[in-house]
C-alpha cells in the first residue's frame, strides 16, 4: 500500500502509485456495495462532516453514503444557507468545526483554492469535493475507475474531454490524472470555453468536435455550467448543441467501442443527446455514479488509515 | 545641527557616479560633498564605506487614513518609511472617503504633520473616484495636492476623462493613470496563461494593460495633459510607451518593485500575499519590464505600498485583497536587482529618487550641494531573513516573509535630521 497523503486536495498532489492504490481498493468496495449487506467498519468511531458551501445533491449523497457504509458518523452541514450568510468567514467556520474533533472533512466551495486554505487550519483529513474551477479529485478518480473497468486499463488510451473546459474543475482533475497515467488527451471546446495556455499541458486542443473525436477510446462530456456563465460565452444553447452536443453522428467519429461519460447532472439536448445518454451499449454514466460511492469509500478509508497512523505515532512520541 | 558624514560611498543618480567621500549636512541641506573636512562642532558619523544615497521618493503609498486606520496610520507608515529609507511618501487618495475635496486634503495634511519623513498627498481625479465628475482640481492644487489619480479605478467614460485632463492641463497638474482595460480585467486575479488555468483562477490577458495604455496615450495626445502611468508591467505595453515618448508626449511610467522581483509562479498554492493589482506577470514580462527600467523607458520604481489586514488576506485567493506593504522591503527588494546585475546603484536611485522627484517638481532625489539633506545610508550586502512580524507597518502583508534578502538601512536622514538608525534624534 503506497497511499501517503494527509488530505485529498487534488490529483495534482498524487503520485501514479497512489492513484492505483485508490483504484485497487475501490474495486473491492464495488464488490461490497453490490452485496445485500453493505457494511464495513473501516471508519467505525470516526466522525465525517460534509461541508458544502455550494449546493450539491449527487456528490453530497455519494459522500454521505460512502461514509455510512464505512461505519462513520456522518453529519451534513448545509453551509450555503447558514453561518456564511451571517458573515462568518471560511476560516472561522472551519475552526468552529475543528473544535468538534471531526476526523474527515468533506468540503465543496465555490472559490478555487478555498479547500487548500481550509486544510491548513484544521487537524483532520480534508477531502476536496470540488473547489471553484480548480479540482474535483474524487470525480477524476471515479472516472478513472470506470474507464479501467470498461477498457481493462487506464494507460495509452485516447480520451476526448468535450465542453465547458474553462469553468470545469472536473476537466482539470481529469486532465491531470489522465496525464499522470500516460494517456493521450484531447480537449474539445469552443474557443471561448477553453482555458488559456492549455496547449502547454501536453494535450491536443480542438474546436471542431468531429476532428477531436476521431479515434477516441473514451468520450467525456462536460456539463455546460449555466450557473457560471456570466453571459455571452456561446451564442445560444441550440447552436452549442448543434456544434458541440454529443449525438450518434458525432460519436461515430470515435472508435466503434468508445464509451461515453458524463459527470452529471446532464443537460439533455444541450451537451448530450438524451437517447445516447441512456444507451447502455455506449454510455457508462450510471456506472460512474456507482463507482463514485466506491471511490469515495476507498479515499476515506485510506485517509483514515494515515490519520490513525499519524495519531498513533504522535501518541508514541515518534516523529513522522 | 550640522552633521558630518565621513567615508561614505556616495551615490549621485543624476551624474551616474559612485565616489568615496564625505558630506556636510547643514540647515536641512547638503552643504558640501567630496573631500571636505568636518566643520567645527559638527556631529560626526562614520559611514564605514557604506552606501549613501538620496532618500527614496515613493509614488503611490496607501495609508489607511481616513477610514482604515487599523491597516495603517500616518504614524506607522512614517516609522516604516524611515526604517526603509523612504524619505518622501507620495500618498494615495484611495482612502475612505477618498481624498477628493480640499477639506479632506487639509484633514490628512494635518494628521500627517508630525511624521518622521516628508509626505505629500495626491488627490482623486474624479469625485469619489467614481469616474463621473472631476474634482476641484484648482482648489486641491492650492491645498497642496501633488498629483491627481483615481488609483486602480479606471475612468472608463472617456468624455469625463477628456474633460478632467483638459482642465488639469490648464493648471499644469500631473495626472496619474492606471492603464488597464476595465472590461477585460473585471474579476481577474491572475495573469492569463497555463498557471492561472491550472489553479482555476479568473485571469486577465496582458493586452488589457496595453489597451488601457493605448487609450490613455490617445487621451494625452488629444489634451496635452502631463501623464504618468502608475504601473507598466507587460512587454506588450512597452512599444506604445516608447513611441509616445519618442513623439514627445508628456508621458512617464512607473512599475512596482514587486512586478520587478516576483512573477506569477510565486503565487504557488494560492498564497494571497502574492496577489497584486495588476496581477504578477510571466517571467518574460518581468524581464522585459526590468530591461525597460534599465534602459530608462520606464522612469520610476515605486513600492505600491498597500496595507491589508489579516482578515482581508486570509480568504480564498479570488476574494482576498490585492497588494502588499512595501515601505520597509522596497530597498532590500531593489537590492535583488542590483545584486543580479540588472542595474547599478546610481541608476536604481535614479528610478527610486531622482526621477520621481523631478516628475513631481520636488527638489529631492539629488546628491548635490544645496539639495535637501534627505539621505539613506545602507549596507547593500548585509543579509537577513525577513520576519514580517518585525515590520513597523500596522499590516504585515508582505510577499517576502521568510525570504533571504540583502540590504539593510543603517540610517535615514530627512532635512538634515537623523530619523532612523543608531543615535537618531
PDB file of C-alpha atoms in Angstrom, chain A residues 21-187:
ATOM      1  CA  UNK A  21      -3.795   2.187  -4.712  1.00  0.00           C
ATOM      2  CA  UNK A  22      -7.077   4.091  -4.544  1.00  0.00           C
ATOM      3  CA  UNK A  23      -8.473   2.376  -7.635  1.00  0.00           C
ATOM      4  CA  UNK A  24      -7.463  -1.099  -6.402  1.00  0.00           C
ATOM      5  CA  UNK A  25      -9.170  -0.579  -3.076  1.00  0.00           C
ATOM      6  CA  UNK A  26     -12.203   0.962  -4.765  1.00  0.00           C
ATOM      7  CA  UNK A  27     -12.604  -2.204  -6.838  1.00  0.00           C
ATOM      8  CA  UNK A  28     -13.051  -4.122  -3.584  1.00  0.00           C
ATOM      9  CA  UNK A  29     -15.633  -1.635  -2.380  1.00  0.00           C
ATOM     10  CA  UNK A  30     -17.552  -2.042  -5.634  1.00  0.00           C
ATOM     11  CA  UNK A  31     -17.943  -5.707  -4.702  1.00  0.00           C
ATOM     12  CA  UNK A  32     -19.019  -4.803  -1.180  1.00  0.00           C
ATOM     13  CA  UNK A  33     -21.584  -2.327  -2.456  1.00  0.00           C
ATOM     14  CA  UNK A  34     -23.164  -4.982  -4.650  1.00  0.00           C
ATOM     15  CA  UNK A  35     -23.843  -7.269  -1.700  1.00  0.00           C
ATOM     16  CA  UNK A  36     -27.040  -7.042   0.271  1.00  0.00           C
ATOM     17  CA  UNK A  37     -25.148  -6.219   3.469  1.00  0.00           C
ATOM     18  CA  UNK A  38     -23.039  -3.219   2.519  1.00  0.00           C
ATOM     19  CA  UNK A  39     -21.177  -2.542   5.729  1.00  0.00           C
ATOM     20  CA  UNK A  40     -17.567  -2.166   6.708  1.00  0.00           C
ATOM     21  CA  UNK A  41     -16.089  -0.870   9.937  1.00  0.00           C
ATOM     22  CA  UNK A  42     -13.195   0.981   8.333  1.00  0.00           C
ATOM     23  CA  UNK A  43     -14.370   4.307   9.729  1.00  0.00           C
ATOM     24  CA  UNK A  44     -16.054   2.982  12.872  1.00  0.00           C
ATOM     25  CA  UNK A  45     -15.990   5.580  15.615  1.00  0.00           C
ATOM     26  CA  UNK A  46     -14.921   8.320  13.255  1.00  0.00           C
ATOM     27  CA  UNK A  47     -16.839  11.498  12.501  1.00  0.00           C
ATOM     28  CA  UNK A  48     -17.261  12.738   8.988  1.00  0.00           C
ATOM     29  CA  UNK A  49     -18.602  16.207   8.304  1.00  0.00           C
ATOM     30  CA  UNK A  50     -19.804  17.157   4.847  1.00  0.00           C
ATOM     31  CA  UNK A  51     -19.472  20.884   4.416  1.00  0.00           C
ATOM     32  CA  UNK A  52     -20.947  22.073   1.146  1.00  0.00           C
ATOM     33  CA  UNK A  53     -20.636  25.798   0.566  1.00  0.00           C
ATOM     34  CA  UNK A  54     -22.095  25.172  -2.871  1.00  0.00           C
ATOM     35  CA  UNK A  55     -25.335  23.322  -3.329  1.00  0.00           C
ATOM     36  CA  UNK A  56     -24.896  19.702  -4.368  1.00  0.00           C
ATOM     37  CA  UNK A  57     -27.188  16.723  -4.402  1.00  0.00           C
ATOM     38  CA  UNK A  58     -25.256  13.960  -6.077  1.00  0.00           C
ATOM     39  CA  UNK A  59     -21.784  14.432  -4.676  1.00  0.00           C
ATOM     40  CA  UNK A  60     -23.047  15.068  -1.167  1.00  0.00           C
ATOM     41  CA  UNK A  61     -25.277  11.969  -1.273  1.00  0.00           C
ATOM     42  CA  UNK A  62     -22.388   9.907  -2.591  1.00  0.00           C
ATOM     43  CA  UNK A  63     -20.040  11.044   0.182  1.00  0.00           C
ATOM     44  CA  UNK A  64     -22.725  10.540   2.802  1.00  0.00           C
ATOM     45  CA  UNK A  65     -23.464   7.013   1.654  1.00  0.00           C
ATOM     46  CA  UNK A  66     -19.765   6.199   1.413  1.00  0.00           C
ATOM     47  CA  UNK A  67     -19.174   7.350   4.977  1.00  0.00           C
ATOM     48  CA  UNK A  68     -22.181   5.493   6.335  1.00  0.00           C
ATOM     49  CA  UNK A  69     -21.235   2.253   4.632  1.00  0.00           C
ATOM     50  CA  UNK A  70     -17.817   2.511   6.243  1.00  0.00           C
ATOM     51  CA  UNK A  71     -19.396   2.965   9.654  1.00  0.00           C
ATOM     52  CA  UNK A  72     -18.590   6.640  10.217  1.00  0.00           C
ATOM     53  CA  UNK A  73     -20.908   9.084  11.945  1.00  0.00           C
ATOM     54  CA  UNK A  74     -21.846  11.425   9.126  1.00  0.00           C
ATOM     55  CA  UNK A  75     -23.114  14.947   9.510  1.00  0.00           C
ATOM     56  CA  UNK A  76     -24.204  17.206   6.695  1.00  0.00           C
ATOM     57  CA  UNK A  77     -23.713  20.909   7.125  1.00  0.00           C
ATOM     58  CA  UNK A  78     -25.535  22.921   4.541  1.00  0.00           C
ATOM     59  CA  UNK A  79     -23.274  25.910   4.987  1.00  0.00           C
ATOM     60  CA  UNK A  80     -24.694  27.547   1.908  1.00  0.00           C
ATOM     61  CA  UNK A  81     -27.670  28.665   3.974  1.00  0.00           C
ATOM     62  CA  UNK A  82     -26.246  29.191   7.453  1.00  0.00           C
ATOM     63  CA  UNK A  83     -23.390  30.985   9.149  1.00  0.00           C
ATOM     64  CA  UNK A  84     -21.773  32.196   5.966  1.00  0.00           C
ATOM     65  CA  UNK A  85     -24.820  34.332   5.379  1.00  0.00           C
ATOM     66  CA  UNK A  86     -24.254  35.816   8.818  1.00  0.00           C
ATOM     67  CA  UNK A  87     -20.822  36.975   7.713  1.00  0.00           C
ATOM     68  CA  UNK A  88     -18.653  34.269   9.238  1.00  0.00           C
ATOM     69  CA  UNK A  89     -15.503  33.665   7.240  1.00  0.00           C
ATOM     70  CA  UNK A  90     -14.471  30.339   5.791  1.00  0.00           C
ATOM     71  CA  UNK A  91     -11.664  30.037   8.298  1.00  0.00           C
ATOM     72  CA  UNK A  92     -13.874  30.743  11.293  1.00  0.00           C
ATOM     73  CA  UNK A  93     -16.364  28.145  10.119  1.00  0.00           C
ATOM     74  CA  UNK A  94     -13.501  25.682   9.742  1.00  0.00           C
ATOM     75  CA  UNK A  95     -12.106  26.433  13.187  1.00  0.00           C
ATOM     76  CA  UNK A  96     -15.543  26.028  14.739  1.00  0.00           C
ATOM     77  CA  UNK A  97     -15.943  22.632  13.154  1.00  0.00           C
ATOM     78  CA  UNK A  98     -12.402  21.671  14.009  1.00  0.00           C
ATOM     79  CA  UNK A  99     -13.154  22.217  17.671  1.00  0.00           C
ATOM     80  CA  UNK A 100     -15.768  19.434  17.405  1.00  0.00           C
ATOM     81  CA  UNK A 101     -12.979  16.973  16.523  1.00  0.00           C
ATOM     82  CA  UNK A 102     -14.126  15.595  13.207  1.00  0.00           C
ATOM     83  CA  UNK A 103     -11.864  13.039  11.544  1.00  0.00           C
ATOM     84  CA  UNK A 104     -12.848  13.633   7.948  1.00  0.00           C
ATOM     85  CA  UNK A 105     -13.987  16.899   6.498  1.00  0.00           C
ATOM     86  CA  UNK A 106     -15.526  16.788   3.043  1.00  0.00           C
ATOM     87  CA  UNK A 107     -15.604  20.281   1.567  1.00  0.00           C
ATOM     88  CA  UNK A 108     -17.026  21.873  -1.517  1.00  0.00           C
ATOM     89  CA  UNK A 109     -16.537  25.598  -2.085  1.00  0.00           C
ATOM     90  CA  UNK A 110     -17.138  27.994  -4.946  1.00  0.00           C
ATOM     91  CA  UNK A 111     -13.673  29.576  -4.848  1.00  0.00           C
ATOM     92  CA  UNK A 112     -10.568  27.918  -6.282  1.00  0.00           C
ATOM     93  CA  UNK A 113      -8.069  27.140  -3.540  1.00  0.00           C
ATOM     94  CA  UNK A 114     -10.585  27.559  -0.722  1.00  0.00           C
ATOM     95  CA  UNK A 115     -10.266  23.909   0.326  1.00  0.00           C
ATOM     96  CA  UNK A 116      -6.452  24.164   0.397  1.00  0.00           C
ATOM     97  CA  UNK A 117      -6.782  27.214   2.653  1.00  0.00           C
ATOM     98  CA  UNK A 118      -9.146  25.375   4.955  1.00  0.00           C
ATOM     99  CA  UNK A 119      -6.926  22.298   5.130  1.00  0.00           C
ATOM    100  CA  UNK A 120      -4.133  24.438   6.594  1.00  0.00           C
ATOM    101  CA  UNK A 121      -6.298  25.328   9.575  1.00  0.00           C
ATOM    102  CA  UNK A 122      -7.719  22.001  10.738  1.00  0.00           C
ATOM    103  CA  UNK A 123      -6.357  18.856  12.369  1.00  0.00           C
ATOM    104  CA  UNK A 124      -8.396  16.300  10.464  1.00  0.00           C
ATOM    105  CA  UNK A 125      -8.173  14.871   6.973  1.00  0.00           C
ATOM    106  CA  UNK A 126      -9.754  17.095   4.341  1.00  0.00           C
ATOM    107  CA  UNK A 127     -11.321  15.816   1.130  1.00  0.00           C
ATOM    108  CA  UNK A 128     -11.896  18.253  -1.663  1.00  0.00           C
ATOM    109  CA  UNK A 129     -15.370  17.714  -3.093  1.00  0.00           C
ATOM    110  CA  UNK A 130     -14.805  20.472  -5.642  1.00  0.00           C
ATOM    111  CA  UNK A 131     -13.275  23.942  -5.273  1.00  0.00           C
ATOM    112  CA  UNK A 132     -14.217  26.619  -7.785  1.00  0.00           C
ATOM    113  CA  UNK A 133     -12.803  25.719 -11.140  1.00  0.00           C
ATOM    114  CA  UNK A 134      -9.702  24.165  -9.642  1.00  0.00           C
ATOM    115  CA  UNK A 135     -10.071  20.452  -8.822  1.00  0.00           C
ATOM    116  CA  UNK A 136     -12.627  17.749  -8.120  1.00  0.00           C
ATOM    117  CA  UNK A 137     -10.333  14.821  -7.376  1.00  0.00           C
ATOM    118  CA  UNK A 138     -12.871  12.131  -6.462  1.00  0.00           C
ATOM    119  CA  UNK A 139     -14.673  12.749  -9.768  1.00  0.00           C
ATOM    120  CA  UNK A 140     -11.453  12.144 -11.712  1.00  0.00           C
ATOM    121  CA  UNK A 141     -10.769   9.016  -9.664  1.00  0.00           C
ATOM    122  CA  UNK A 142     -14.244   7.599 -10.228  1.00  0.00           C
ATOM    123  CA  UNK A 143     -13.893   8.372 -13.924  1.00  0.00           C
ATOM    124  CA  UNK A 144     -10.565   6.542 -13.938  1.00  0.00           C
ATOM    125  CA  UNK A 145     -12.107   3.543 -12.199  1.00  0.00           C
ATOM    126  CA  UNK A 146     -14.990   3.495 -14.667  1.00  0.00           C
ATOM    127  CA  UNK A 147     -12.573   3.643 -17.599  1.00  0.00           C
ATOM    128  CA  UNK A 148     -10.320   0.965 -16.138  1.00  0.00           C
ATOM    129  CA  UNK A 149     -13.225  -1.400 -15.621  1.00  0.00           C
ATOM    130  CA  UNK A 150     -14.668  -0.753 -19.085  1.00  0.00           C
ATOM    131  CA  UNK A 151     -11.394  -0.755 -21.027  1.00  0.00           C
ATOM    132  CA  UNK A 152      -9.284  -3.027 -18.846  1.00  0.00           C
ATOM    133  CA  UNK A 153      -6.594  -0.379 -18.451  1.00  0.00           C
ATOM    134  CA  UNK A 154      -6.056   3.278 -17.695  1.00  0.00           C
ATOM    135  CA  UNK A 155      -2.971   3.783 -19.867  1.00  0.00           C
ATOM    136  CA  UNK A 156      -2.361   4.525 -23.535  1.00  0.00           C
ATOM    137  CA  UNK A 157      -5.961   5.467 -24.219  1.00  0.00           C
ATOM    138  CA  UNK A 158      -7.146   8.380 -26.294  1.00  0.00           C
ATOM    139  CA  UNK A 159      -9.552  10.389 -24.159  1.00  0.00           C
ATOM    140  CA  UNK A 160     -11.558  13.281 -25.533  1.00  0.00           C
ATOM    141  CA  UNK A 161     -12.853  15.810 -22.992  1.00  0.00           C
ATOM    142  CA  UNK A 162     -15.543  17.973 -24.548  1.00  0.00           C
ATOM    143  CA  UNK A 163     -17.480  21.018 -23.472  1.00  0.00           C
ATOM    144  CA  UNK A 164     -17.084  23.823 -20.990  1.00  0.00           C
ATOM    145  CA  UNK A 165     -13.448  23.110 -20.117  1.00  0.00           C
ATOM    146  CA  UNK A 166     -12.820  26.678 -18.923  1.00  0.00           C
ATOM    147  CA  UNK A 167     -15.222  26.526 -15.998  1.00  0.00           C
ATOM    148  CA  UNK A 168     -14.785  22.849 -15.213  1.00  0.00           C
ATOM    149  CA  UNK A 169     -12.923  21.501 -12.198  1.00  0.00           C
ATOM    150  CA  UNK A 170     -13.814  18.026 -13.444  1.00  0.00           C
ATOM    151  CA  UNK A 171     -11.859  18.684 -16.634  1.00  0.00           C
ATOM    152  CA  UNK A 172      -8.815  19.922 -14.728  1.00  0.00           C
ATOM    153  CA  UNK A 173      -8.660  16.944 -12.391  1.00  0.00           C
ATOM    154  CA  UNK A 174      -9.198  14.526 -15.251  1.00  0.00           C
ATOM    155  CA  UNK A 175      -6.572  16.248 -17.345  1.00  0.00           C
ATOM    156  CA  UNK A 176      -4.026  15.869 -14.576  1.00  0.00           C
ATOM    157  CA  UNK A 177      -4.951  12.283 -13.714  1.00  0.00           C
ATOM    158  CA  UNK A 178      -5.059  11.029 -17.292  1.00  0.00           C
ATOM    159  CA  UNK A 179      -1.779  12.799 -17.987  1.00  0.00           C
ATOM    160  CA  UNK A 180      -0.119  11.171 -14.976  1.00  0.00           C
ATOM    161  CA  UNK A 181      -1.321   7.763 -16.187  1.00  0.00           C
ATOM    162  CA  UNK A 182       0.145   8.387 -19.665  1.00  0.00           C
ATOM    163  CA  UNK A 183      -2.927   8.754 -21.821  1.00  0.00           C
ATOM    164  CA  UNK A 184      -3.432  10.853 -24.895  1.00  0.00           C
ATOM    165  CA  UNK A 185      -5.764  13.715 -24.067  1.00  0.00           C
ATOM    166  CA  UNK A 186      -7.798  15.861 -26.394  1.00  0.00           C
ATOM    167  CA  UNK A 187      -9.721  18.896 -25.314  1.00  0.00           C
TER     168      UNK A 187
END
